[in-house]
XYZ file of C-alpha atoms in Angstrom:
735
model
C -67.121 -80.360 148.245
C -65.901 -78.706 145.037
C -62.241 -77.806 144.385
C -61.338 -74.615 142.503
C -57.977 -74.129 140.806
C -56.219 -72.327 137.948
C -53.939 -73.821 135.307
C -52.124 -72.741 132.135
C -53.072 -73.874 128.631
C -50.610 -74.228 125.749
C -48.736 -71.007 124.899
C -49.661 -69.013 121.787
C -47.219 -67.752 119.123
C -46.138 -64.921 121.437
C -45.319 -67.378 124.194
C -48.283 -66.358 126.363
C -50.316 -69.116 127.992
C -54.072 -68.594 128.633
C -55.079 -68.969 132.296
C -58.068 -71.298 132.794
C -60.332 -71.850 135.774
C -61.158 -75.478 136.613
C -63.786 -76.762 139.060
C -63.957 -80.447 140.128
C -67.008 -81.735 141.972
C -68.092 -85.349 142.446
C -66.353 -86.500 139.296
C -67.716 -83.630 137.193
C -65.468 -80.958 135.779
C -66.093 -77.378 134.592
C -63.437 -75.454 132.631
C -63.561 -71.743 131.771
C -61.163 -69.364 130.016
C -60.446 -66.378 132.287
C -59.368 -64.158 129.403
C -55.944 -63.574 130.979
C -52.614 -64.695 129.473
C -49.177 -64.956 131.035
C -45.701 -66.367 130.338
C -45.376 -69.761 132.027
C -42.171 -68.696 133.819
C -44.193 -65.946 135.535
C -46.806 -68.355 136.907
C -46.355 -70.356 140.123
C -48.195 -73.641 139.490
C -48.189 -74.587 143.166
C -49.730 -71.301 144.363
C -51.632 -70.950 141.070
C -50.836 -67.229 140.924
C -48.609 -64.871 138.960
C -45.167 -64.155 140.381
C -43.436 -60.790 140.848
C -44.443 -57.366 142.218
C -45.336 -55.419 139.073
C -48.669 -53.637 138.629
C -49.694 -56.222 135.997
C -48.908 -59.099 138.397
C -50.963 -57.558 141.209
C -53.832 -56.944 138.798
C -53.825 -60.548 137.467
C -53.681 -62.020 140.980
C -56.477 -59.755 142.171
C -58.590 -60.950 139.222
C -57.861 -64.636 139.953
C -58.677 -64.108 143.640
C -61.893 -62.404 142.566
C -62.904 -65.375 140.390
C -61.958 -67.823 143.123
C -64.176 -65.932 145.619
C -67.128 -65.831 143.227
C -66.812 -69.537 142.335
C -66.597 -70.447 146.017
C -69.612 -68.257 146.767
C -71.734 -69.953 144.071
C -70.719 -73.496 145.009
C -70.491 -73.306 148.799
C -72.430 -70.266 150.046
C -75.445 -70.015 147.773
C -79.060 -70.602 148.813
C -79.247 -73.048 145.927
C -77.534 -76.361 146.702
C -77.583 -78.192 143.332
C -76.173 -76.814 140.050
C -75.607 -78.425 136.677
C -72.391 -77.737 134.748
C -73.991 -75.240 132.359
C -75.467 -73.194 135.221
C -72.062 -72.866 136.885
C -70.470 -71.912 133.551
C -73.157 -69.305 132.847
C -72.908 -67.702 136.294
C -69.110 -67.521 136.274
C -68.970 -66.320 132.671
C -71.155 -63.362 133.694
C -68.447 -62.321 136.161
C -65.653 -62.991 133.659
C -67.305 -61.007 130.854
C -68.182 -58.201 133.265
C -64.566 -57.949 134.384
C -63.027 -58.219 130.899
C -65.386 -55.605 129.484
C -64.740 -53.010 132.139
C -61.263 -53.418 133.550
C -59.637 -50.925 131.168
C -61.130 -47.547 132.012
C -60.324 -44.384 130.067
C -61.023 -41.189 131.953
C -62.661 -38.401 129.994
C -60.507 -35.335 130.455
C -63.037 -32.765 129.325
C -66.808 -32.705 129.316
C -67.661 -31.644 125.774
C -71.141 -30.258 125.209
C -72.776 -32.756 122.900
C -76.145 -31.021 122.870
C -78.093 -28.359 124.719
C -76.865 -25.890 127.299
C -74.877 -27.070 130.322
C -75.645 -25.454 133.693
C -72.583 -25.679 135.938
C -72.858 -26.745 139.572
C -70.704 -27.297 142.655
C -71.630 -29.703 145.478
C -70.369 -28.752 148.968
C -70.559 -31.114 151.976
C -71.151 -33.638 149.197
C -70.828 -36.879 151.184
C -71.669 -39.794 148.897
C -73.050 -37.457 146.235
C -76.852 -37.458 146.624
C -77.165 -33.913 145.294
C -74.685 -34.617 142.481
C -76.502 -37.780 141.447
C -79.892 -36.039 141.360
C -78.536 -33.108 139.360
C -77.122 -35.467 136.719
C -80.567 -37.068 136.390
C -82.240 -33.749 135.529
C -82.810 -32.088 132.163
C -85.359 -29.630 130.802
C -85.760 -28.043 127.366
C -82.288 -29.168 126.273
C -80.713 -27.859 129.482
C -78.691 -30.184 131.716
C -76.016 -29.958 134.394
C -72.252 -29.869 134.089
C -70.631 -31.206 137.275
C -67.559 -29.093 138.118
C -66.425 -29.754 141.717
C -67.539 -31.589 144.839
C -66.145 -31.120 148.331
C -66.100 -33.002 151.603
C -63.622 -33.549 154.394
C -63.480 -37.348 154.265
C -61.316 -39.529 152.019
C -63.990 -42.210 151.531
C -66.324 -39.522 150.179
C -63.602 -38.663 147.678
C -63.060 -42.340 146.812
C -66.782 -42.893 146.197
C -66.872 -39.742 144.056
C -63.777 -40.652 142.011
C -65.026 -44.169 141.275
C -68.557 -43.046 140.383
C -67.967 -39.836 138.456
C -64.422 -40.082 137.088
C -64.014 -43.807 136.441
C -67.537 -45.073 135.939
C -69.202 -42.080 134.260
C -66.027 -40.726 132.678
C -66.558 -37.133 133.852
C -63.796 -34.713 134.748
C -65.560 -33.450 137.882
C -62.953 -32.576 140.504
C -63.055 -33.354 144.231
C -61.606 -31.167 146.979
C -60.940 -33.089 150.206
C -60.588 -30.241 152.683
C -62.277 -28.672 155.689
C -64.262 -25.644 154.503
C -63.006 -23.665 157.527
C -59.350 -23.894 156.468
C -57.847 -20.511 155.489
C -56.891 -21.616 151.967
C -60.122 -23.514 151.236
C -61.554 -20.876 148.913
C -58.281 -20.516 147.027
C -58.133 -24.281 146.502
C -61.782 -24.416 145.455
C -61.261 -21.641 142.909
C -58.223 -23.487 141.578
C -60.372 -26.599 141.022
C -63.080 -24.501 139.339
C -60.395 -23.154 137.007
C -62.088 -19.922 135.944
C -65.490 -21.432 135.106
C -68.650 -19.526 136.007
C -70.732 -21.483 138.529
C -74.500 -21.348 138.021
C -75.667 -23.411 141.010
C -74.185 -24.342 144.382
C -75.786 -27.019 146.557
C -74.930 -28.435 149.950
C -76.033 -29.002 153.523
C -73.844 -27.692 156.367
C -74.495 -29.963 159.400
C -77.198 -28.609 161.712
C -74.734 -28.459 164.635
C -72.946 -25.608 162.865
C -75.797 -23.143 163.381
C -75.340 -20.937 166.445
C -76.506 -17.500 167.488
C -73.776 -14.885 167.237
C -72.257 -14.207 170.638
C -73.934 -17.207 172.232
C -71.844 -19.563 174.355
C -71.074 -22.567 172.151
C -69.735 -26.080 172.493
C -66.983 -25.160 170.034
C -66.789 -28.430 168.137
C -65.505 -28.959 164.596
C -68.942 -28.272 163.129
C -69.203 -24.745 164.521
C -69.384 -21.993 161.914
C -69.676 -24.233 158.825
C -72.760 -22.292 157.752
C -70.944 -18.954 157.633
C -68.140 -20.540 155.606
C -70.719 -21.990 153.209
C -72.071 -18.472 152.684
C -68.529 -17.186 152.126
C -68.333 -19.542 149.140
C -71.674 -18.179 147.887
C -70.400 -14.605 148.223
C -67.340 -15.397 146.123
C -68.961 -17.597 143.443
C -72.242 -15.606 143.289
C -74.193 -18.437 141.574
C -77.603 -17.850 140.023
C -79.140 -20.237 142.561
C -77.931 -21.981 145.677
C -79.641 -24.696 147.673
C -78.956 -25.333 151.336
C -80.436 -28.524 152.811
C -80.897 -29.261 156.503
C -82.968 -31.137 159.062
C -86.480 -29.903 159.840
C -85.468 -29.135 163.422
C -83.497 -26.126 162.216
C -86.805 -24.233 161.912
C -87.494 -24.380 165.656
C -83.916 -24.368 166.949
C -83.341 -21.595 169.510
C -87.053 -20.749 169.325
C -86.890 -20.023 165.598
C -84.050 -17.514 165.969
C -81.634 -19.688 164.001
C -83.994 -19.720 161.008
C -84.191 -15.926 161.141
C -80.392 -15.722 161.452
C -79.979 -17.857 158.331
C -82.412 -15.720 156.320
C -80.768 -12.499 157.558
C -77.316 -13.799 156.613
C -78.545 -14.758 153.133
C -80.156 -11.337 152.739
C -76.843 -9.792 153.805
C -75.073 -11.110 150.698
C -74.756 -8.052 148.490
C -74.053 -7.262 144.871
C -70.586 -5.697 144.990
C -71.344 -3.862 141.737
C -74.022 -1.848 143.551
C -71.848 -0.909 146.563
C -70.966 2.556 145.146
C -74.695 3.399 145.191
C -74.909 2.755 148.936
C -71.624 4.516 149.702
C -72.816 7.589 147.793
C -76.011 7.598 149.904
C -74.036 7.380 153.174
C -71.632 10.160 152.135
C -74.516 12.375 151.018
C -76.219 12.119 154.404
C -73.097 12.403 156.521
C -73.151 15.295 158.992
C -70.712 16.604 161.577
C -72.508 14.759 164.388
C -72.608 11.367 162.656
C -69.367 11.710 160.696
C -67.379 9.042 162.570
C -70.171 6.418 162.556
C -70.911 7.041 158.879
C -67.206 6.695 158.014
C -67.247 3.341 159.869
C -70.348 2.280 157.920
C -68.575 3.124 154.663
C -65.561 1.045 155.713
C -67.866 -1.829 156.720
C -69.629 -1.740 153.324
C -66.273 -1.564 151.512
C -65.172 -4.719 153.356
C -67.934 -6.598 151.512
C -66.296 -6.105 148.124
C -62.843 -7.328 149.169
C -61.597 -10.737 148.075
C -61.199 -13.240 150.897
C -57.397 -12.934 150.828
C -57.673 -9.140 151.322
C -60.330 -9.141 154.054
C -57.944 -9.665 156.962
C -55.980 -6.513 156.139
C -59.295 -4.710 155.598
C -60.531 -5.725 159.055
C -57.238 -4.684 160.617
C -57.498 -1.292 158.924
C -61.054 -0.879 160.271
C -59.951 -1.578 163.869
C -56.928 0.732 163.520
C -59.298 3.497 162.370
C -61.294 3.120 165.628
C -58.104 2.793 167.679
C -56.820 6.099 166.300
C -60.082 7.722 167.337
C -59.628 6.366 170.866
C -55.992 7.563 171.004
C -57.132 11.114 170.223
C -59.701 11.247 173.000
C -57.715 9.314 175.645
C -55.917 12.461 176.952
C -59.332 14.135 177.263
C -60.916 11.397 179.406
C -57.921 10.401 181.557
C -54.705 11.971 182.807
C -51.324 10.598 181.701
C -50.760 8.368 184.717
C -54.263 6.897 184.554
C -53.968 6.290 180.802
C -50.874 4.143 181.420
C -52.000 2.185 184.494
C -55.800 2.043 184.590
C -57.137 -1.478 184.007
C -60.112 -0.195 181.987
C -57.990 1.909 179.643
C -55.636 -1.039 179.167
C -58.557 -3.406 178.523
C -59.832 -1.076 175.779
C -56.390 -0.572 174.267
C -55.489 -4.280 174.354
C -58.968 -5.203 173.099
C -58.281 -3.222 169.926
C -55.025 -5.143 169.514
C -56.850 -8.453 169.931
C -59.463 -7.462 167.347
C -56.809 -6.353 164.866
C -55.306 -9.866 165.042
C -58.495 -11.698 164.066
C -56.712 -13.820 161.457
C -54.196 -15.135 163.981
C -56.833 -15.801 166.638
C -59.054 -17.603 164.133
C -56.177 -19.922 163.234
C -55.506 -20.581 166.923
C -59.202 -21.255 167.493
C -59.296 -23.800 164.650
C -56.205 -25.575 165.986
C -57.594 -25.730 169.537
C -60.963 -27.053 168.343
C -59.209 -29.707 166.262
C -57.110 -30.830 169.244
C -60.106 -30.616 171.582
C -62.043 -32.873 169.247
C -59.120 -35.286 168.838
C -58.800 -35.621 172.629
C -62.594 -36.060 173.075
C -62.865 -32.994 175.328
C -66.584 -32.903 176.109
C -68.771 -33.806 179.116
C -65.721 -33.693 181.394
C -63.888 -31.298 183.733
C -61.766 -29.956 180.867
C -64.659 -28.914 178.614
C -65.682 -25.715 180.427
C -62.122 -24.387 180.518
C -61.734 -24.851 176.761
C -65.153 -23.331 176.123
C -64.383 -20.347 178.365
C -61.124 -19.619 176.561
C -62.612 -19.959 173.077
C -65.473 -17.700 174.124
C -63.053 -15.089 175.488
C -61.198 -14.743 172.170
C -64.375 -14.274 170.116
C -64.843 -10.722 168.742
C -68.244 -10.466 170.440
C -66.779 -11.167 173.876
C -63.814 -8.830 173.354
C -66.168 -6.021 172.299
C -68.393 -6.740 175.303
C -65.397 -6.340 177.646
C -64.371 -3.101 175.911
C -67.909 -1.757 176.366
C -67.900 -2.699 180.072
C -64.559 -0.929 180.510
C -65.878 2.257 178.888
C -68.840 2.211 181.266
C -66.490 1.793 184.235
C -64.512 4.925 183.331
C -65.491 8.309 184.725
C -65.914 9.994 181.350
C -66.699 13.749 181.227
C -70.155 14.434 179.766
C -68.563 16.295 176.831
C -66.879 13.106 175.560
C -69.529 10.492 176.343
C -70.871 10.623 172.773
C -67.375 10.010 171.356
C -66.991 6.935 173.560
C -70.468 5.653 172.688
C -69.628 6.137 169.016
C -66.537 3.936 169.445
C -68.692 1.193 171.008
C -71.198 1.495 168.136
C -68.361 1.331 165.606
C -67.118 -1.906 167.188
C -70.605 -3.390 167.043
C -70.783 -2.471 163.349
C -67.529 -4.403 162.916
C -68.991 -7.561 164.502
C -72.472 -7.483 162.949
C -73.853 -8.720 159.650
C -74.455 -6.362 156.745
C -78.178 -6.247 157.559
C -77.553 -5.356 161.208
C -75.188 -2.589 160.121
C -77.906 -1.239 157.840
C -80.297 -1.210 160.826
C -77.824 1.071 162.614
C -77.784 3.312 159.525
C -81.594 3.343 159.354
C -81.860 4.415 163.002
C -80.303 7.774 162.085
C -82.353 8.326 158.896
C -85.534 10.390 158.557
C -88.602 9.104 156.687
C -87.546 10.245 153.210
C -83.990 8.974 153.721
C -85.334 5.557 154.806
C -87.450 5.385 151.655
C -84.411 6.129 149.472
C -82.299 3.643 151.430
C -84.906 0.872 151.018
C -84.893 1.482 147.274
C -81.095 1.122 147.221
C -81.275 -2.063 149.316
C -83.642 -3.613 146.773
C -80.909 -3.188 144.174
C -77.983 -4.121 146.388
C -79.286 -7.405 147.831
C -77.917 -10.170 145.623
C -80.298 -12.962 146.665
C -84.021 -13.213 147.230
C -85.357 -15.534 149.924
C -88.465 -15.186 152.076
C -88.721 -18.440 153.961
C -87.394 -22.004 153.817
C -89.369 -24.832 152.207
C -90.061 -28.158 153.942
C -89.767 -31.045 151.478
C -90.784 -34.635 152.236
C -88.751 -37.011 150.054
C -91.770 -39.326 149.659
C -93.487 -36.591 147.604
C -90.792 -37.002 144.938
C -90.868 -40.769 144.348
C -88.601 -41.737 147.260
C -89.981 -44.641 149.373
C -89.092 -42.790 152.578
C -90.724 -40.194 154.825
C -87.679 -37.966 155.108
C -88.498 -34.325 155.821
C -85.804 -31.825 155.005
C -85.665 -28.037 154.977
C -84.485 -26.345 151.801
C -83.247 -22.763 151.727
C -83.232 -21.770 148.057
C -81.364 -18.554 147.336
C -82.322 -16.958 144.023
C -80.036 -14.312 142.551
C -81.895 -11.076 141.868
C -81.645 -11.497 138.078
C -83.289 -14.955 138.254
C -86.867 -16.122 138.671
C -87.888 -16.607 142.298
C -88.333 -20.223 143.481
C -90.211 -20.649 146.750
C -91.089 -24.359 146.645
C -90.524 -27.594 144.758
C -93.767 -29.084 143.336
C -94.475 -32.693 144.333
C -94.183 -35.338 141.633
C -96.551 -37.856 143.301
C -99.756 -37.482 145.295
C -100.352 -39.067 148.700
C -101.893 -42.256 147.302
C -99.267 -42.589 144.543
C -96.210 -42.776 146.810
C -93.654 -45.534 146.292
C -93.834 -48.280 148.932
C -91.033 -50.142 150.695
C -92.086 -53.381 148.993
C -91.695 -51.820 145.540
C -88.222 -50.690 146.489
C -86.887 -53.852 148.114
C -88.850 -56.970 147.126
C -86.441 -58.086 144.362
C -83.482 -57.974 146.792
C -85.162 -60.293 149.284
C -83.194 -63.437 148.468
C -80.440 -63.076 151.052
C -80.121 -64.582 154.538
C -78.179 -63.870 157.729
C -74.422 -63.299 157.249
C -74.565 -63.593 153.468
C -73.281 -61.462 150.597
C -74.782 -61.474 147.125
C -72.889 -60.324 144.019
C -75.632 -61.023 141.478
C -79.414 -60.790 141.352
C -81.569 -63.842 141.976
C -85.179 -64.352 140.957
C -87.716 -63.619 143.695
C -90.957 -65.555 143.237
C -93.633 -63.534 145.059
C -96.249 -66.315 144.767
C -93.973 -68.797 146.600
C -92.446 -66.356 149.045
C -95.668 -64.806 150.271
C -98.086 -67.704 149.878
C -101.511 -66.445 151.056
C -100.667 -62.730 150.695
C -98.973 -62.985 147.299
C -101.826 -61.291 145.435
C -101.866 -58.366 147.867
C -98.077 -57.966 147.681
C -98.008 -58.161 143.880
C -100.684 -55.447 143.717
C -98.212 -53.032 145.335
C -95.986 -53.146 142.240
C -96.672 -50.297 139.791
C -95.209 -49.041 136.533
C -93.908 -45.527 137.081
C -92.127 -42.650 135.412
C -88.630 -41.811 136.634
C -89.943 -39.463 139.339
C -92.408 -42.025 140.751
C -95.596 -41.000 138.952
C -97.686 -44.108 138.094
C -98.166 -44.418 134.307
C -99.894 -47.043 132.197
C -97.524 -47.100 129.213
C -93.747 -47.072 128.935
C -93.077 -47.021 132.653
C -90.822 -49.146 134.830
C -91.213 -50.459 138.338
C -89.163 -48.695 141.019
C -86.814 -51.689 141.219
C -86.384 -51.662 137.419
C -85.493 -47.976 137.520
C -82.972 -48.817 140.261
C -81.392 -51.594 138.184
C -81.423 -49.763 134.840
C -80.423 -46.361 136.208
C -81.986 -42.899 136.172
C -79.140 -40.836 134.690
C -79.910 -38.905 131.513
C -78.446 -40.328 128.287
C -75.471 -37.955 128.331
C -74.210 -39.421 131.601
C -74.718 -43.111 130.958
C -71.898 -45.175 132.540
C -68.797 -45.772 130.437
C -67.971 -48.853 132.523
C -69.879 -51.295 134.707
C -69.996 -50.582 138.464
C -67.075 -51.740 140.564
C -66.005 -51.739 144.195
C -62.598 -51.039 145.744
C -61.566 -51.354 149.383
C -59.641 -48.078 149.513
C -57.654 -45.572 147.460
C -54.579 -47.788 147.449
C -56.631 -50.646 145.975
C -57.914 -48.288 143.263
C -54.353 -47.286 142.409
C -53.325 -50.963 142.291
C -56.236 -51.864 139.993
C -57.822 -54.153 142.601
C -61.392 -53.635 141.405
C -64.349 -55.934 142.002
C -66.646 -55.895 138.971
C -69.845 -57.496 140.229
C -73.393 -57.553 138.918
C -74.726 -56.444 142.313
C -72.835 -54.450 144.949
C -73.203 -53.513 148.634
C -75.692 -56.328 149.310
C -74.300 -57.982 152.443
C -76.147 -58.844 155.662
C -74.709 -58.630 159.157
C -73.664 -61.709 161.099
C -76.312 -61.502 163.813
C -76.381 -63.933 166.729
C -79.245 -66.368 167.329
C -80.369 -64.205 170.275
C -80.545 -61.068 168.119
C -82.423 -62.940 165.365
C -84.953 -64.224 167.939
C -85.385 -60.686 169.300
C -85.930 -59.235 165.825
C -88.372 -62.048 165.007
C -90.484 -61.244 168.083
C -90.514 -57.537 167.236
C -91.340 -58.251 163.581
C -94.287 -60.514 164.491
C -95.636 -57.966 167.000
C -95.386 -55.165 164.436
C -93.458 -52.705 166.596
C -90.806 -52.544 169.300
C -93.291 -51.087 171.781
C -95.896 -53.819 171.220
C -93.217 -56.496 171.538
C -91.959 -55.428 174.995
C -94.111 -57.874 176.979
C -93.092 -60.901 174.902
C -89.426 -59.806 174.865
C -89.440 -59.603 178.682
C -91.130 -62.995 178.898
C -88.548 -64.619 176.576
C -85.544 -62.902 178.180
C -84.813 -61.001 174.965
C -84.889 -57.426 176.244
C -82.372 -54.947 174.834
C -80.883 -51.620 175.875
C -81.503 -50.332 172.361
C -83.914 -47.413 172.417
C -85.798 -48.277 169.277
C -86.229 -50.579 166.304
C -88.186 -49.506 163.244
C -90.189 -52.356 161.746
C -90.572 -51.636 158.032
C -94.125 -51.929 156.671
C -94.139 -53.216 153.076
C -97.147 -51.134 151.981
C -95.862 -47.877 153.514
C -92.843 -45.610 153.263
C -89.871 -46.082 155.557
C -89.038 -43.659 158.370
C -85.997 -41.439 157.844
C -83.004 -43.567 156.874
C -80.143 -42.887 159.269
C -76.613 -44.275 159.494
C -77.151 -47.310 161.789
C -78.564 -50.358 159.951
C -79.612 -52.092 163.187
C -82.280 -49.406 163.667
C -84.433 -51.095 160.994
C -85.994 -54.547 160.726
C -86.760 -55.948 157.268
C -90.502 -56.350 156.668
C -90.214 -60.046 155.711
C -87.150 -61.390 157.547
C -85.791 -60.836 161.087
C -82.642 -58.987 160.025
C -81.151 -55.544 159.528
C -80.936 -53.949 156.093
C -78.004 -54.170 153.712
C -76.280 -51.061 152.377
C -77.950 -51.674 149.003
C -81.409 -51.891 150.572
C -80.863 -48.640 152.469
C -79.587 -47.084 149.239
C -82.809 -48.200 147.476
C -84.842 -46.482 150.221
C -82.780 -43.350 149.519
C -83.402 -43.725 145.719
C -79.777 -44.379 144.705
C -79.400 -46.454 141.535
C -77.895 -49.920 141.969
C -75.023 -48.818 139.724
C -73.982 -46.326 142.429
C -71.423 -48.280 144.454
C -70.556 -47.195 147.996
C -66.838 -47.686 148.515
C -64.549 -48.467 151.424
C -65.554 -50.013 154.742
C -69.098 -51.285 155.159
C -69.473 -50.044 158.748
C -67.484 -48.826 161.732
C -68.014 -48.240 165.440
C -66.839 -46.505 168.611
C -64.571 -43.484 168.254
C -63.958 -44.348 164.596
C -67.384 -42.910 163.811
C -65.907 -39.451 164.409
C -63.400 -39.726 161.582
C -64.546 -42.533 159.281
C -67.414 -42.392 156.805
C -68.203 -46.018 155.930
C -70.848 -47.175 153.441
C -73.800 -47.048 155.866
C -72.888 -43.485 156.880
C -72.490 -42.435 153.245
C -76.019 -43.706 152.552
C -77.715 -42.392 155.697
C -76.284 -38.864 155.477
C -77.057 -38.418 151.774
C -79.687 -36.261 150.138
C -82.066 -38.661 148.306
C -81.147 -38.322 144.607
C -84.807 -38.172 143.488
C -85.412 -35.247 145.864
C -82.266 -33.582 144.500
C -83.511 -34.318 140.969
C -86.792 -32.494 141.693
C -84.855 -29.466 142.993
C -82.495 -29.544 140.006
C -85.403 -29.826 137.540
C -87.207 -26.842 139.078
C -84.049 -24.751 138.772
C -83.635 -25.794 135.108
C -87.228 -24.717 134.421
C -86.568 -21.238 135.835
C -82.891 -20.446 135.302
C -82.024 -17.711 132.809
C-alpha cells in the first residue's frame, strides 16, 4: 500500500517554501514539485495543509486535496496494478501542469470582432447549452455567431454556462436565471441584452406548455411557456427564430396544437405596418359595424404596445366595452333589475375581473407555484385548484358573461348591441389572426382581396409547416427526432428544412462514439484517457469493430483526407477557431466552490460509473447477452432476476442509439453490463469532451422537480451537431 504526503522544501529568498508531493511504496519513493509555495509558519506539518481561512489558503488546500485524490486513484483504484516510478511521475505531472496552466482565468469583458461579421443570438430554455454550443461551431462565408444571452430557470444550468462560456471560452455572454413567466422577465432580458440588436433566437419550450386556448388544463408550472416565448420574439423581432420540440407535438390534440403554434407565429405582426391595417378598418367602418370596428382598431393597437404598457391597454379596452354596456343597461332592464339581477351583476363583475388581468395573472402564477411545491396532482385537492384556476381565465369569464346575456330577456331592438359586446369580448381574448377572421367575415370580395394584400405586408414572420429533423442525419450517433419550427422574418430568405449532412449508410455509429472510453468498470471514475486496444478487447470480432471507425468531417461526412474520427473530434473539439478555449476544462461542485476557486482541472471529466449491485450487474449481463430486454424475459424469470423497470435499451455498436433521455439506467453499454457515464451520454449527444457538466451527477425522488443534475443536463439538451446544422443553414441565408 502506498502512502501519499506533502512536505516543504527549503525556503527561497522571499521566505516561501515550495510544497512537494511524496509517494512511498515498498521502499521506492517518488517526489514531485506541486508548483505551490507557502511560508512555513502557514503550513501545518501534521495535517500537511495550509492554515488559515483566506481565499489563497482554501485554494492551496483544494489543490493539495485534488493531487492527493488523483495520486490515490492512480495507485489504488486503477485497472493497472503495477507502475514504475517514471509512469507515476508522468501521470501526476499531467495533472500538475494542467492545474498550473489553467488555474488563473481572465474573463474577457467584451467580444471584439476579430474577423468577419458576427450574427447575434439569444438562447432561451438553454439548459446545458446544446443550441449555444452548436451555434458557436458554425461559420459560413466569414459569418459567425456572437453569443449574447442565455436563459433558464435552474442554477446548475447557469453554473454550467458560466464555467463553459465565461471562464473556459472567455466570452462575455450573460445568463438570466429566471422563469420566463415572471412579470419582469422581459425587462431583465432586455437589460442583459443592453441595447444590442438580436438576429436569432433559439429555444425549446417544454411540450407540456402547449394547450388549446380555453381548454381545461392541469395548470402546472409549464403551462403557457410557449406564449411567453413568443412574447420575447415579438419584442426582439429577430431575423430568424428556431423553436425545438418533441415529435409528438405534431399529433397532440389531433394536430390542433400544431395549427395553434403556426397561427400564433403568423399572428406576430410588424408594428411599423399597423397604420396600414388601421386605415383599412377606419375606411370600411359603417354605422352598423362601428362598435366592432372600433374594438378591432383597439385590438390591433394593443399589438404595438410595449409589454409594460399592455396591461393598461387591456384595461382601457375592457372599460370601452363596459361603457357600452352601461349605456344600454337602462334599455334592457329596469332600475331595480339592473341592481339585483344575477345576470346583470355577472356581466358587470365579469368586466371588472377582465380589467384586472394583471392582478389575476400574478395570483395564478403564485397559486401554480404553491400547487407545484405541495405536489397537488392526482389527489382530492387537484380538481378544486384546477376549477378555480379555470374560473379566473379570461375565456371562462367571457363564457359566463355570454351565458348571462343569453339568460336576460333582451328586447329585439337591443339584441344586436348585446351580441356586439360578446363579439368584442371574444376579440379581446383571441389571437391577432382570429380577430382578423372576425374582420373578414364582414368584408365583401373586393375588401377581402385588399385585406389579404395588407396582411401579406403586416405579418412579420413566414412559416408554413414545422420540419422533423433526425439528429442522426447530422452526424449525431443517435436516432433523436425533433420538430423544428423555423420562423423567418419577412425581409429574410425562407428556410423550410435543414439539409442532412450524412446519408443513411454514412451515419455515425455508437462504437465510433464510445469505443475509446471503454476502459472503465463498475463504480469507477476516470480523470484521464487510457489506451483501448481493440484487437485485445474484442478478440474474434476485432476486425469487424475496427472497420466501423471512419475518418469524417466535423459534421459526420466520411472523407478520405484530413478527417478525424468521431472520438477525435470529441477530444479535440468542434468550436471554430475564434472560440477556442482560453483555459482547460474544469469541474466545480457548485457556485460556492467556483467562487472559492475549488476547481478540478482534469484531462477527462464526467466519466464515472454507477455503483451497481451484483444482482443488477447479473441482470444487465443477461439482457446484454440476449440482445434485448424482451428477449431476456424468460432467462431473467428463470434466474430470479426480474425487475419492475419497464425497459432497458441495449446499445448496438454498429447502430445509432435510441433517444438519449435523462435516466442513465435506461441504457446498457454494448460491451459491458453497466449503465452509461455522463460523458458517454454526452458523446451520444455530440458534446465535445471539453464541455464539462457541472454540479451533482444525478438526483432522485422529488428532487427531480427542482434539480437539474448532469444526467438531466445531457438528456434534455439539443444535440450540438444538430444545432450546428440549423445555425449553418441560417448563416447561409441570413441577410
